[in-house]
XYZ file of C-alpha atoms in Angstrom:
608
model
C 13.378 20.323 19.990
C 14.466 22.925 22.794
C 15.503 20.148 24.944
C 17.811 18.326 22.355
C 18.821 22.179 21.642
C 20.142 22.260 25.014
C 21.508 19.174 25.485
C 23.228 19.548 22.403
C 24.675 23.224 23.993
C 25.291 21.871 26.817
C 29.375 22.140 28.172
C 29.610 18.438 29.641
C 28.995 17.710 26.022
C 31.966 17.537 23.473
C 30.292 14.763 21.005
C 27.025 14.003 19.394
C 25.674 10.243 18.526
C 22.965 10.304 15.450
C 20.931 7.258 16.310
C 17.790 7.650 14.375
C 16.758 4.737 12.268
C 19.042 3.696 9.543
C 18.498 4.718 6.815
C 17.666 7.958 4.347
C 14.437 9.952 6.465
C 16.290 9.193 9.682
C 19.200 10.657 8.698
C 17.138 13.840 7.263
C 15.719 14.308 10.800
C 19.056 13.800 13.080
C 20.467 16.621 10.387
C 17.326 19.183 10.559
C 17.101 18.643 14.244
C 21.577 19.620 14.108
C 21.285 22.459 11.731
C 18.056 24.418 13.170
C 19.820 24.074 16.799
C 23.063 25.417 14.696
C 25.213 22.568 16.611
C 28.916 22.951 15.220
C 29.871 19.643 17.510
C 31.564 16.669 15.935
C 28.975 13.687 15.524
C 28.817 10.049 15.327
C 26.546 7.501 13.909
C 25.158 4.428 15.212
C 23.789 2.205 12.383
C 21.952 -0.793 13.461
C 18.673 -2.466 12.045
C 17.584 -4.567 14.909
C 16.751 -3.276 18.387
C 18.255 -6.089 20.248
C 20.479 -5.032 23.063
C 23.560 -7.073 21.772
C 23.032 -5.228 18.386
C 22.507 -2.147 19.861
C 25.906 -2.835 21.836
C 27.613 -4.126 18.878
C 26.553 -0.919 16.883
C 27.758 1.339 19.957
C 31.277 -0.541 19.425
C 31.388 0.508 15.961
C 30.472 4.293 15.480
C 31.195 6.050 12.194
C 31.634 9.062 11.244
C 28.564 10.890 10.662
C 29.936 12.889 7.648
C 30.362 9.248 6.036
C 26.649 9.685 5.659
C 25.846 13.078 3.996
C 25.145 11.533 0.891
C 22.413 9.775 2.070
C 21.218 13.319 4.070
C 21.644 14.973 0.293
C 19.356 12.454 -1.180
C 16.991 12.791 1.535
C 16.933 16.558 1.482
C 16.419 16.366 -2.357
C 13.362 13.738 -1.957
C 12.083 16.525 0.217
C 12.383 19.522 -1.747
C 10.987 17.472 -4.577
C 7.837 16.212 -2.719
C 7.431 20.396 -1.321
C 7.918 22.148 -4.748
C 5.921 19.388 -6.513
C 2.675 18.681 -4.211
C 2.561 22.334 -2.679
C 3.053 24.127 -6.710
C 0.764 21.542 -8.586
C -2.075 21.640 -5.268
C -2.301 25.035 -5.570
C -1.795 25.536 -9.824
C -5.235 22.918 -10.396
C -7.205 24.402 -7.290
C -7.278 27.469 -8.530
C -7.488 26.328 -11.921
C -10.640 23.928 -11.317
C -12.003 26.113 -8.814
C -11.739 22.703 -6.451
C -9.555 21.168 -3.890
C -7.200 19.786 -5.866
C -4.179 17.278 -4.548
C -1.222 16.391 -6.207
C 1.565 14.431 -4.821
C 4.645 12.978 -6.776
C 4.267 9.510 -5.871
C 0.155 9.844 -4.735
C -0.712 11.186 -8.697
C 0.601 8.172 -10.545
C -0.564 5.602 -7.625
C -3.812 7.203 -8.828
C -3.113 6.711 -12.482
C -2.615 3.183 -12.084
C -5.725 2.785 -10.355
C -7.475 4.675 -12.979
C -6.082 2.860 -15.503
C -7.409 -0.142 -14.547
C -10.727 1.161 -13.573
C -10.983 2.186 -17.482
C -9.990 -1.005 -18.734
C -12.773 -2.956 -16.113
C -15.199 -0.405 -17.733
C -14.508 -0.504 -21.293
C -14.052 -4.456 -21.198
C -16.154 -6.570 -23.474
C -16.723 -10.349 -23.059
C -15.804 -12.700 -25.421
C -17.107 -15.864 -25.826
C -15.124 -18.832 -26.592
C -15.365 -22.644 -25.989
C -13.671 -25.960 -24.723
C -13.871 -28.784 -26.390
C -13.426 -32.299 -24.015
C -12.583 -35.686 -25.015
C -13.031 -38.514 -22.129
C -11.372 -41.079 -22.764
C -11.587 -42.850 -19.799
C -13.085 -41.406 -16.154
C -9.673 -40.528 -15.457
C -8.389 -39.188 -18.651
C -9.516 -36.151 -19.973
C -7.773 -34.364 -22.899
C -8.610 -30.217 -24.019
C -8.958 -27.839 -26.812
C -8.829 -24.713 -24.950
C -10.419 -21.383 -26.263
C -12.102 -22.011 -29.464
C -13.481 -18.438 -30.596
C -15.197 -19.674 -33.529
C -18.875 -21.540 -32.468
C -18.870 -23.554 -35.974
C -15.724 -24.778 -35.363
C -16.557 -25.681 -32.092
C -19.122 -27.222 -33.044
C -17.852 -29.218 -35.625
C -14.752 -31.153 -33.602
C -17.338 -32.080 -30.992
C -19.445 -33.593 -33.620
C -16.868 -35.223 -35.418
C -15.077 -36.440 -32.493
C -17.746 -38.008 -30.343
C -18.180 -41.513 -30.559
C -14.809 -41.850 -32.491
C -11.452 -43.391 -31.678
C -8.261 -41.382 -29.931
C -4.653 -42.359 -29.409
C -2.160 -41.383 -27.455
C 0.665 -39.811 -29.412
C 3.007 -38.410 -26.871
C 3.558 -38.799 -22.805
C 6.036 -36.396 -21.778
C 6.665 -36.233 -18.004
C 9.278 -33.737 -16.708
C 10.603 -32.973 -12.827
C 10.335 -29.268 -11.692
C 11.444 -27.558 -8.904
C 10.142 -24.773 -7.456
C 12.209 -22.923 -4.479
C 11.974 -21.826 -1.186
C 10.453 -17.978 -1.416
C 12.875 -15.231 0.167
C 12.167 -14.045 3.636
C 9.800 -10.715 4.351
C 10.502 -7.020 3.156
C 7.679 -4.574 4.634
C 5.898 -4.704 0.861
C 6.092 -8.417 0.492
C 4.637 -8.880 4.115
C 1.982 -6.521 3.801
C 0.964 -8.195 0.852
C 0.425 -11.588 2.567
C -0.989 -9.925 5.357
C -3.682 -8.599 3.093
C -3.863 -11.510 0.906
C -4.498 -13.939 3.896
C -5.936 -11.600 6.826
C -7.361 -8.756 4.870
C -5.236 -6.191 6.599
C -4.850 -3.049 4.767
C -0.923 -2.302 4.107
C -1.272 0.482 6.860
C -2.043 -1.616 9.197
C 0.319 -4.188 8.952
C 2.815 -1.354 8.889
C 1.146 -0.192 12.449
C 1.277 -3.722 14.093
C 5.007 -4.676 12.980
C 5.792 -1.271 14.078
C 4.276 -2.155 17.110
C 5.977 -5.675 17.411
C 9.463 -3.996 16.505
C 8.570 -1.475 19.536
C 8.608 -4.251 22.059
C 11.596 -5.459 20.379
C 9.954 -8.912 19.048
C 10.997 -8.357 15.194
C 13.277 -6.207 13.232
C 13.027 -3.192 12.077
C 9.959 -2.845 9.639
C 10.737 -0.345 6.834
C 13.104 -2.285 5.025
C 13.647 -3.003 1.230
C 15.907 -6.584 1.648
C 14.569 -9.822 1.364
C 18.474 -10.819 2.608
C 20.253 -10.901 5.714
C 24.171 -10.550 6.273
C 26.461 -13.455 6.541
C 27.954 -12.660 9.913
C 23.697 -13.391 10.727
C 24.229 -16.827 9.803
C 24.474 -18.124 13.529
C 21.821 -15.544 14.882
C 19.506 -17.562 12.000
C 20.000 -20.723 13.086
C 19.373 -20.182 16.390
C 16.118 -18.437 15.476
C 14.696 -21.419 13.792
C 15.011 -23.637 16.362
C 13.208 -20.885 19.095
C 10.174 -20.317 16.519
C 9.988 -24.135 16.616
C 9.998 -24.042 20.576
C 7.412 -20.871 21.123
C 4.922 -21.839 17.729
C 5.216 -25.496 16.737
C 5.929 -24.725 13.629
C 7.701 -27.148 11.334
C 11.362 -27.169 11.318
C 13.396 -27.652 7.846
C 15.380 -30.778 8.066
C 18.507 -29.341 7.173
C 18.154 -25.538 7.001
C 19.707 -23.761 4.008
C 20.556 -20.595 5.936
C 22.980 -19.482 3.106
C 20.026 -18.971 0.023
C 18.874 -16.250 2.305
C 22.503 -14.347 2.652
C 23.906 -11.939 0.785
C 25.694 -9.142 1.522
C 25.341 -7.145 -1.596
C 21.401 -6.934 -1.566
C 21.080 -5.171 2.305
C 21.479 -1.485 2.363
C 19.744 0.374 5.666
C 18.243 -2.999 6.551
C 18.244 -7.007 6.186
C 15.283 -8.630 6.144
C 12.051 -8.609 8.335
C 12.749 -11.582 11.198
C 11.622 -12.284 14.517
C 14.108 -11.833 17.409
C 14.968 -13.907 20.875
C 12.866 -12.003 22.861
C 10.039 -14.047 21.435
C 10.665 -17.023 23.723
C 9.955 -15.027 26.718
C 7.322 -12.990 25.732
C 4.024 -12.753 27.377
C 1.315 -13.234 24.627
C -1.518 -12.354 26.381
C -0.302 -8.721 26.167
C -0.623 -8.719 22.293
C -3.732 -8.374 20.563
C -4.926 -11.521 17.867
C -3.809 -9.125 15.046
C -0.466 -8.632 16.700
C 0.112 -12.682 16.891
C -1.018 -13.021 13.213
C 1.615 -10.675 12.158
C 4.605 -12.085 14.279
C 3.288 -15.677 13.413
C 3.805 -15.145 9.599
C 6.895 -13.254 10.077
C 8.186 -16.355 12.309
C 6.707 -18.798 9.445
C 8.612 -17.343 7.010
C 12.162 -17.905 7.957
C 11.470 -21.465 8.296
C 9.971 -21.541 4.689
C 12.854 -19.805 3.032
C 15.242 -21.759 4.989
C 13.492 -25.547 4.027
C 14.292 -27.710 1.072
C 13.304 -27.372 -2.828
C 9.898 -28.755 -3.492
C 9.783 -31.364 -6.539
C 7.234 -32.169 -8.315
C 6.775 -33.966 -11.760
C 4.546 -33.029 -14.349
C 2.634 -35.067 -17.584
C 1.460 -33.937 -20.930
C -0.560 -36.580 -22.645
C -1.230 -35.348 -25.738
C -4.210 -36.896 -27.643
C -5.195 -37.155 -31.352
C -8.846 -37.834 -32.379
C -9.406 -37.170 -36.241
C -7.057 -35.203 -36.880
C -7.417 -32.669 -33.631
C -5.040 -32.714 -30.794
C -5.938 -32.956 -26.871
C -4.023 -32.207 -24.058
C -4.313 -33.548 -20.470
C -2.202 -32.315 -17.856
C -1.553 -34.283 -14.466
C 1.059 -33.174 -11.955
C 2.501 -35.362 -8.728
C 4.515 -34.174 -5.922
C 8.061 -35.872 -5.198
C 8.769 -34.347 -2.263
C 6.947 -31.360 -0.941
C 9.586 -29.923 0.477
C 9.497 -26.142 2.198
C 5.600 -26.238 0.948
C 5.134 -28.693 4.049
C 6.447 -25.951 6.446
C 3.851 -23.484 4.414
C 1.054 -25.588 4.769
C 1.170 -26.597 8.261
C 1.104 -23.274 9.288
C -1.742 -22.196 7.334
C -3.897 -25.522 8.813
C -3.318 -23.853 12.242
C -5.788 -20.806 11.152
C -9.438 -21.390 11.296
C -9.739 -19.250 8.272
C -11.546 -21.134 5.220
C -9.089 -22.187 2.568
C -9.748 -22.370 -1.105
C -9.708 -25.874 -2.565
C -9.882 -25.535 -6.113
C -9.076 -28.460 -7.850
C -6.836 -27.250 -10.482
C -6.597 -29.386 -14.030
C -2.884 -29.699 -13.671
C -2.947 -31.121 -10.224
C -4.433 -34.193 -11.571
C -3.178 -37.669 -11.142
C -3.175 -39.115 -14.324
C -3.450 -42.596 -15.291
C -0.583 -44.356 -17.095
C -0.811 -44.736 -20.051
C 1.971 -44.854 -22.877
C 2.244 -43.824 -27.015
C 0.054 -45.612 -29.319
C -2.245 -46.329 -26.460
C -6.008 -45.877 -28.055
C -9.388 -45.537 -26.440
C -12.267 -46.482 -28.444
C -15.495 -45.096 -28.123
C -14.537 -41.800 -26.740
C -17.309 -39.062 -25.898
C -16.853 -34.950 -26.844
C -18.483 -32.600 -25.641
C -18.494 -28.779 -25.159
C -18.138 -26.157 -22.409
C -18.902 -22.330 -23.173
C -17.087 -19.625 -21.402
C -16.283 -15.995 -20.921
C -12.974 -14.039 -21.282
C -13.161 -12.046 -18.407
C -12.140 -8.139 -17.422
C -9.090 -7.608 -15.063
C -9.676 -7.372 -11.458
C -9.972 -4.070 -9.222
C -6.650 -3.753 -7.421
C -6.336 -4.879 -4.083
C -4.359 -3.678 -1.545
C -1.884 -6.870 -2.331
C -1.919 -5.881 -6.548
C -1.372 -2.351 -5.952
C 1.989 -2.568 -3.389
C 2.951 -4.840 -6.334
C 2.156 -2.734 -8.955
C 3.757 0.571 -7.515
C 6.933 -2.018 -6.901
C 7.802 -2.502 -10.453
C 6.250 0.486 -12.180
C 7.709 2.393 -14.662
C 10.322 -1.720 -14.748
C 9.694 -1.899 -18.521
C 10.857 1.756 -19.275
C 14.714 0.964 -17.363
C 17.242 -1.166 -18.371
C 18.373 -4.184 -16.050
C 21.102 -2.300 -14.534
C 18.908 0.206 -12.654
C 19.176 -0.153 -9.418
C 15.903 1.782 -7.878
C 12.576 1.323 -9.384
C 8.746 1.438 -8.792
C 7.315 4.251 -7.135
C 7.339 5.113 -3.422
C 9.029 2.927 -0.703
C 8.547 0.199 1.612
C 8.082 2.738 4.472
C 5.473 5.271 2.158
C 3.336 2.938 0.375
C 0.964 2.239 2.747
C 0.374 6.053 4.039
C -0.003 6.952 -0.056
C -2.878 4.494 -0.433
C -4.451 5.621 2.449
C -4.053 9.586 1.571
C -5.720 8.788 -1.317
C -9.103 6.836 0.441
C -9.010 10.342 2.446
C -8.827 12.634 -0.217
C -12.038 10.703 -1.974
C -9.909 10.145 -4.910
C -10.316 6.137 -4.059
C -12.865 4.186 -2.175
C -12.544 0.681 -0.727
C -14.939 -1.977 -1.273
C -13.896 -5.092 0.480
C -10.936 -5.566 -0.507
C -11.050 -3.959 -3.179
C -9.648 0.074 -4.152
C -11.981 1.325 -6.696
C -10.932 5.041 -8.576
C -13.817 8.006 -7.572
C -14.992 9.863 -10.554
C -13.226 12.482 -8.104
C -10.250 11.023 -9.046
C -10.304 9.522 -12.593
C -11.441 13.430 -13.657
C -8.201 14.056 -11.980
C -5.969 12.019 -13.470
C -7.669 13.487 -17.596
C -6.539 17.003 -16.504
C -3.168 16.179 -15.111
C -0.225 16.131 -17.498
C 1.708 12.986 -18.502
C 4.637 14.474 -16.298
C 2.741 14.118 -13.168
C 0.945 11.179 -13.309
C 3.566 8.742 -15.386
C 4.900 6.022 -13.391
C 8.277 6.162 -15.401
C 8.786 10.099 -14.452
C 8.683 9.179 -10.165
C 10.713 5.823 -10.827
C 13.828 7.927 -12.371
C 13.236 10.401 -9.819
C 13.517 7.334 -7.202
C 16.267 6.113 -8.635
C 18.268 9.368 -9.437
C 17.623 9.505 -5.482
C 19.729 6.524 -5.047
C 22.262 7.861 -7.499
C 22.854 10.811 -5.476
C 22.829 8.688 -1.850
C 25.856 6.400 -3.972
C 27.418 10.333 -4.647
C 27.507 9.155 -8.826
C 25.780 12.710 -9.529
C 25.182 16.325 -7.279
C 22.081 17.040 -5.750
C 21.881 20.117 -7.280
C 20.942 18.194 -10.889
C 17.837 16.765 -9.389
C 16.552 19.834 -7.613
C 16.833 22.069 -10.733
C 15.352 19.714 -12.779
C 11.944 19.967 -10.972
C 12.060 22.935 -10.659
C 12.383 23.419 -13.957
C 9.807 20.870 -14.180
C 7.542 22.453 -11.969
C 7.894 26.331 -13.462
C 7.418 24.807 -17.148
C 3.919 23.889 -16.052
C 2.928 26.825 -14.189
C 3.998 29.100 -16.819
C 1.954 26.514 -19.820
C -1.178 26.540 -17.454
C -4.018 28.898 -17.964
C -6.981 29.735 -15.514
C -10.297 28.018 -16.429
C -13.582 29.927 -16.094
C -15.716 28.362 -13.326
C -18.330 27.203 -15.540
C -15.901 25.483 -17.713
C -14.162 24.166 -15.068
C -17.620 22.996 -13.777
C -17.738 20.322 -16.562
C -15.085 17.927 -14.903
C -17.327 17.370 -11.931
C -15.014 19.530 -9.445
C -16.875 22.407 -8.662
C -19.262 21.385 -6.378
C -21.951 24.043 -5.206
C -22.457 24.851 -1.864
C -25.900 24.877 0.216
C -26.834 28.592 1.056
C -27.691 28.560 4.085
C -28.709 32.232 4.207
C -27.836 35.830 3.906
C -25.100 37.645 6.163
C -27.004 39.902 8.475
C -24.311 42.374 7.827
C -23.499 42.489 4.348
C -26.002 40.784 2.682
C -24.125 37.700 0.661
C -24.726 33.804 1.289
C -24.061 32.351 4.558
C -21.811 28.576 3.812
C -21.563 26.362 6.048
C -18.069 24.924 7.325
C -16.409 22.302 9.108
C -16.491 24.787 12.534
C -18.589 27.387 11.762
C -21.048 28.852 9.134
C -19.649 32.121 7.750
C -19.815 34.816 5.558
C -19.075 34.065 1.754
C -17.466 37.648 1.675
C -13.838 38.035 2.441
C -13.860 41.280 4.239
C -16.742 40.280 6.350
C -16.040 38.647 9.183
C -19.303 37.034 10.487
C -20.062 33.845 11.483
C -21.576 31.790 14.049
C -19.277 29.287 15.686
C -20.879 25.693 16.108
C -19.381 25.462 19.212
C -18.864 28.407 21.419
C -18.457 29.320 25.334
C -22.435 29.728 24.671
C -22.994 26.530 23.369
C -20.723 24.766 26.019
C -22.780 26.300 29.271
C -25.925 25.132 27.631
C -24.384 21.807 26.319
C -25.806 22.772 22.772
C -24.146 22.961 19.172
C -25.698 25.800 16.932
C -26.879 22.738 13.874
C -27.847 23.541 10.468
C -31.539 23.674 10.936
C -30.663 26.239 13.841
C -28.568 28.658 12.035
C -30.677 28.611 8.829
C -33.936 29.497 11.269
C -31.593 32.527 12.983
C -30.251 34.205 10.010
C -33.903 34.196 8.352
C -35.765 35.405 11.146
C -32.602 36.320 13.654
C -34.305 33.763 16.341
C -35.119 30.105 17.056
C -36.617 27.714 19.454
C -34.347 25.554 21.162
C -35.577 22.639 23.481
C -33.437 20.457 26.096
C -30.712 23.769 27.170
C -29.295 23.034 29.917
C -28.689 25.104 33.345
C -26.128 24.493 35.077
C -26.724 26.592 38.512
C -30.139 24.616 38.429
C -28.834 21.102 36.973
C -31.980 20.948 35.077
C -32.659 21.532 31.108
C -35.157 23.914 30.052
C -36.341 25.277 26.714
C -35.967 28.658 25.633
C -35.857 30.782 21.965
C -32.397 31.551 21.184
C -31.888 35.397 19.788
C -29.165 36.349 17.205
C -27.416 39.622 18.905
C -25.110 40.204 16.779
C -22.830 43.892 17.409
C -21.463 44.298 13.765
C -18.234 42.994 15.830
C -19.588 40.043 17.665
C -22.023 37.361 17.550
C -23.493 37.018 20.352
C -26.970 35.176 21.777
C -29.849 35.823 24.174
C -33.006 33.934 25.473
C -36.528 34.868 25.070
C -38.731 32.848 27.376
């Protein structure tokens, strides 16, 4: 800071260039960094989302005005007073409520919520059984009754159907499409990467950070699945150097303008790989590093390839009275989903191969057709609970929370962004509120007990979506900052002033207060001795003893004061200690360690 201070002061210097990254917490720190060195010097901005030297050029020939931007600082000062007043009020309002370590965040409280929601409805799931009733007609056509709940009934269309005779009543074939998917945002891509690799959404964030560092993709945190149209030729020209440095399948004729649009970049365009790939040296990125770049590369030749086409059949299938249905689907022409699968066949990694009912071939056959003597029989099943979210469900889920609750004009929704997503999940694995199993992010009782004492304000998906998107209102300049900041705080006070102080014991009941291990009695004062992180210390405030774990003692002798150790010296003030070491004889030796404490100090001795 002091240097930027004085270069900022400095006389040679009549102008100021902001070139943090574009967008709303880069702005926030060029501005803190200008105000707290109280700089009154005109200033520039450079906006630019790839760190290519002819972008950075370009960008450098088209400075704006960095007051163009104090919307965007507004909003970004606003997100921060929110995330202050909300997570440092409510932290400290249930701590010393509970009696407990308490953290609340304004997007890490409802991330929770959803993950305790669905931890509830795992655990209060019960299986239903239901049944499948199948007619073979031939050994290539198969017709269903799906989910039959009732066993009788079940029962009764396999016995009245086996043996019998079925006809075809309808064929109906139909050609679908399915398109090209849109290139990478940070959330889609750390989606895939978890869904295929098993990274965890931090990180992929940490190796595309790392990639966009040696300039070989653009800039990470970004919300647009788009590029801009004057990218059109940079595109091109990209898909035909991924071809060259990864062998990767080329699209015939690529369809760079379904992945333009002006309207739907902001700070960013999409996530893409840049030149610099073709002479980079591989061997200086790690496996994980590759992966990341690979599917990055992969993906701009997907959503620039053709329309798959495929055609589906429904043969529907009448056998006294009940109708069957047999599915069959045929690709036309694969399309982009040849570019997809290529790719994946140059991993090692063990694909799936289930065998899907629709993807059957099915026979041809045509109306009126019948089949005589057919066989029926039944499978039993399960309806089964949803799953734990993954890493993969949850981005998605804290994408579009709160999406039923807004109308389809609002522009911002979901909670968190792009760039905070990942570091929320993993807050949450630290504070013990979630564990990962796997793949898998399972709720603590820590946390769901959490989540039933927090109010509906803190914990609602709907609440930090409008606050997301009022965010974006204010970067546009539609309403003043002001509105937003008094609202939590009003917000904020209501609750304080509702809340009430729980006695420990009640408090006790939600599984917060955990009791600490005595490990003795203060030497001085006579309370219990707890142990710490550093230290074991005094339980009473105005004492100040303790004996340090590590101390200029411990060091010379190359031993930490353990648990065992400072249990045996505040019972009987002493305890042995084998394997010291000496250092003016560079040999250990064992000794009894004395507690010499001053009423000031806590000091040691030996006793040989």
């Amino acid at each position: 800071f002091f240097i930027l201070k004085d270069l900022m002061h400095r006389q040679d210097v009549d102008e100021i260039i902001c070139a943090t990254d574009a967008g709303r917490e880069g702005e926030l720190i060029f501005r803190l960094v200008y105000n707290h060195a109280r700089c009154k010097k005109p200033f520039k901005r450079l906006w630019i989302s790839s760190m290519e030297d002819k972008a950075i050029a370009e960008g450098l020939k088209n400075l704006k005005s960095g007051r163009d931007y104090n919307n965007l600082y507004y909003a970004a000062v606003c997100r921060a007073r929110a995330d202050w007043l909300v997570g440092m009020n409510a932290t400290r309002l249930y701590t010393t409520q509970y009696h407990a370590r308490l953290v609340i965040g304004r997007v890490q409280t409802p991330t929770l919520a959803l993950l305790v929601d669905r931890h509830k409805k795992i655990t209060n799931f019960t299986p239903e059984k239901y049944y499948n009733a199948h007619l073979y007609c031939t050994p290539e056509l198969e017709g269903i009754i799906e989910k039959i709940k009732d066993e009788k009934e079940a029962l009764k269309i396999r016995d009245i159907c086996n043996g019998k005779k079925a006809t075809v009543t309808s064929v109906e074939k139909k050609e679908k499409k399915l398109s090209p998917p849109q290139l990478f945002d940070l959330t889609t891509l750390q989606r895939e990467c978890n869904r295929y690799f098993g990274y965890s959404a931090q990180k992929t964030l940490d190796l595309t950070q790392s990639l966009y560092e040696k300039k070989l993709v653009t800039y990470p945190r970004t919300e647009s699945r788009f590029i801009t149209d004057d990218m059109e030729g940079t595109a091109n020209h990209l898909i035909g150097i991924v071809h060259d440095v990864f062998g990767f399948i080329s699209p015939e004729k690529p369809d760079i303008k379904r992945i333009i649009n002006n309207k739907k970049v902001s700070d960013h365009h999409a996530l893409l790989p840049t030149e610099q790939i073709k002479n980079a040296d591989f061997s200086k990125l790690s496996q994980d590093e590759i992966n990341v770049l690979m599917i990055i590369s992969n993906q701009l030749m997907c959503a620039t390839g053709q329309t798959m086409r495929y055609e589906t059949t429904e043969i529907h299938i009448d056998c006294e009275g009940y109708d069957f249905v047999a599915k069959g689907k045929v690709i036309i022409d694969p399309g982009w989903k040849k570019i997809e699968t290529d790719y994946k066949s140059k991993f090692k990694k063990k694909q799936t191969n289930k065998k899907e009912k629709e993807d059957k071939i099915l026979p041809k056959v045509k109306k009126n057709d019948t089949f005589e003597p057919v066989a029926c029989d039944l499978t039993d099943h399960f309806t089964m609970p949803p799953k734990h979210y993954t890493e993969d469900t949850l981005l998605s889920a804290m994408e579009t929370a709160g999406n039923t609750e807004f109308d389809k004009d609002t522009e911002k929704k979901g909670i968190g962004t792009p760039a905070t997503r990942a570091g929320i999940i993993e807050k949450l694995i630290n504070s013990k509120y979630v564990e990962r199993k796997g793949k898998q992010l399972i709720a603590t009782p820590y946390g769901i007990n959490l989540i039933e004492i927090v109010p509906e304000t803190l914990k609602s998906p709907k609440m930090t979506a409008e606050w997301e998107n009022t965010l974006m209102k204010i970067q546009r300049g539609d309403i003043p900052p002001n509105n937003f900041t008094n609202n939590i705080i009003a917000m904020i006070s209501k609750l304080v002033n509702e809340s009430q102080s729980l006695p420990k014991e009640e408090a006790g009941r939600f599984g917060f207060v955990n009791e600490k291990e005595e490990i003795g009695k203060c030497p001085r004062c006579g309370n219990p001795v707890y142990e710490s992180q550093k230290n074991f210390y005094c339980s009473n405030r105005e004492c100040t003893f303790a004996i340090w774990k590590e101390s200029s003692f411990t060091k010379n002798f190359k031993k930490k004061i353990t648990k065992a150790m400072a249990k045996k010296l505040l019972a009987k003030g002493k305890v042995k200690v084998k394997g010291l070491y000496s250092k003016k004889k560079d040999k250990k030796f064992d000794a009894t360690v004395v507690l010499d404490d001053t009423g000031k100090y806590v000091n040691f001795k030996f006793e040989f």
